Tab-separated table of C-alpha atoms in Angstrom:
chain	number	residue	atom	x	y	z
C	1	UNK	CA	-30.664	-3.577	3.142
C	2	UNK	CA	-27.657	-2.850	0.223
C	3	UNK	CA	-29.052	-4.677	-3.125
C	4	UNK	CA	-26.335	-5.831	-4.904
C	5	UNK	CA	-25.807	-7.425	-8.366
C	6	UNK	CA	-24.191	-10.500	-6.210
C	7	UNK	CA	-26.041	-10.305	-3.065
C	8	UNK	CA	-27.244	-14.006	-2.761
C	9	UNK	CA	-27.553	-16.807	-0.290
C	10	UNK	CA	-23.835	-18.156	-1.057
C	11	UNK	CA	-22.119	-14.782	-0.836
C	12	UNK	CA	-24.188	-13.628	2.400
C	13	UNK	CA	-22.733	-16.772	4.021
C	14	UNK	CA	-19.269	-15.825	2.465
C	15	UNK	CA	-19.591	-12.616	4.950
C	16	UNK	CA	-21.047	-13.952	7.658
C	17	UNK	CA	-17.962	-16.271	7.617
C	18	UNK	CA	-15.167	-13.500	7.269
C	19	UNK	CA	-17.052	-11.179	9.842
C	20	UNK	CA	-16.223	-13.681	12.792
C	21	UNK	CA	-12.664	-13.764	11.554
C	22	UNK	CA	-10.387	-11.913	14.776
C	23	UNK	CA	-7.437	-11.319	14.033
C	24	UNK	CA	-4.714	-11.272	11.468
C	25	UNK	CA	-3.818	-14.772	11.267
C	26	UNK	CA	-7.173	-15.800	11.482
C	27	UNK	CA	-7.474	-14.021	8.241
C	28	UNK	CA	-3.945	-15.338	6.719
C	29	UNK	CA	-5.384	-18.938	7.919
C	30	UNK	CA	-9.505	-18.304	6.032
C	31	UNK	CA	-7.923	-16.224	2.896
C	32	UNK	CA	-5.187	-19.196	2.085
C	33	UNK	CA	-7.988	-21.916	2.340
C	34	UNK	CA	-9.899	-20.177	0.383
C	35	UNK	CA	-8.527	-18.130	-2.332
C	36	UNK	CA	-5.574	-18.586	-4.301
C	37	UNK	CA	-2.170	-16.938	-3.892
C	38	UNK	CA	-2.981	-14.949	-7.013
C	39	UNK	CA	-6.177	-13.757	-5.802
C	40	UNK	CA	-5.119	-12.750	-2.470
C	41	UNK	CA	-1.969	-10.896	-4.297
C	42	UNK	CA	-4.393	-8.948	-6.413
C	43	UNK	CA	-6.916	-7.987	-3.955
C	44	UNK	CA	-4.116	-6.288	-2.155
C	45	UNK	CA	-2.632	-4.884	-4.897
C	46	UNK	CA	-6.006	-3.165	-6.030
C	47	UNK	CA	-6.265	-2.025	-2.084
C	48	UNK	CA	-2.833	-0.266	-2.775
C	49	UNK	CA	-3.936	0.782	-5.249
C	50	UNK	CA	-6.999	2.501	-3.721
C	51	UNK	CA	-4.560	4.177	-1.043
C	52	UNK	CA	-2.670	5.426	-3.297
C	53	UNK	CA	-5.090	6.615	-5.496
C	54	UNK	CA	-7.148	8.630	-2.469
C	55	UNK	CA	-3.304	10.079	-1.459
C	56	UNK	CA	-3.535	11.519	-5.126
C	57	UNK	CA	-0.570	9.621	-6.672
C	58	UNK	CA	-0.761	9.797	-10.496
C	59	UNK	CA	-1.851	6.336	-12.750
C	60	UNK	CA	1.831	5.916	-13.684
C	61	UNK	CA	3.477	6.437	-10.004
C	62	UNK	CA	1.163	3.500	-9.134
C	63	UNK	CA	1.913	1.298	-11.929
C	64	UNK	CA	5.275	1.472	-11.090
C	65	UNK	CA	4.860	1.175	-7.503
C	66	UNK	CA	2.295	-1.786	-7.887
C	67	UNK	CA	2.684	-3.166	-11.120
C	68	UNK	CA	-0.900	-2.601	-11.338
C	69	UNK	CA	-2.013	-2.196	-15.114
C	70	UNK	CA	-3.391	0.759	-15.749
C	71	UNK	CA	-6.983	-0.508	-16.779
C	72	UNK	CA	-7.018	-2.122	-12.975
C	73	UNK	CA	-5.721	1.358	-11.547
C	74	UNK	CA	-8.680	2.736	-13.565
C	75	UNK	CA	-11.096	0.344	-12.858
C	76	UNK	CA	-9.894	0.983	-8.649
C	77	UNK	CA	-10.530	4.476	-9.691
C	78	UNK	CA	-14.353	4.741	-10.827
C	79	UNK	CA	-14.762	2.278	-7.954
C	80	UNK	CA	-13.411	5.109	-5.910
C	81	UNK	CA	-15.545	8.067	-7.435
C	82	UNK	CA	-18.886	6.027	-8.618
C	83	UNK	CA	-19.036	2.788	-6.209
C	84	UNK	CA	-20.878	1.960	-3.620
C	85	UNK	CA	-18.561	3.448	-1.239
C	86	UNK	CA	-16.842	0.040	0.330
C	87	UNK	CA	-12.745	1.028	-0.339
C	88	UNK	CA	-14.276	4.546	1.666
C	89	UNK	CA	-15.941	2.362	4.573
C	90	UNK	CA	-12.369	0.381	4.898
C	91	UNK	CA	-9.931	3.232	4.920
C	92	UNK	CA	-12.253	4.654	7.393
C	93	UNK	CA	-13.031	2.412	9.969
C	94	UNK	CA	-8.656	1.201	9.525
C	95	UNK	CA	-7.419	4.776	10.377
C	96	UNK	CA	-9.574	4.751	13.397
């Protein structure tokens, strides 16, 4: 089982929740209820971000294409090369 620095009985039934989610608008519907407009904005942002970073665009092509900062791009970055491998799991499993 993953060990994680957040793994607890709260988050676990966060993902249990947004695992029976279906489709699309079920997940407009759970994300707006539960997250602010902001947070939803930057969670896709740093998603671009990841894309963009695994196409090999450079840290100032993405700023301007995102308006990502570039400590976020950076942070999105060691994510990519020293994280536990979820942006890779994503991509993955959405280009199938």
């Amino acid at each position: 089982m993953y060990d994680s620095k957040i793994r607890n009985s709260e988050t676990d039934e966060l993902f249990r929740a947004i695992l029976t989610l279906e489709s699309l608008e079920d997940c407009y519907r759970f994300f707006e209820d539960i997250c602010t407009i902001n947070e939803i904005k930057t969670f896709s942002q740093r998603l671009e971000v990841a894309k963009l970073l695994r196409e090999g665009a450079t840290f100032n092509h993405i700023a301007e294409i995102t308006g990502a900062s570039t400590a976020t791009i950076s942070r999105v970055n060691r994510c990519l090369q020293y994280g536990t491998g979820g942006y890779e799991t994503a991509f993955e499993r959405m280009e199938k």
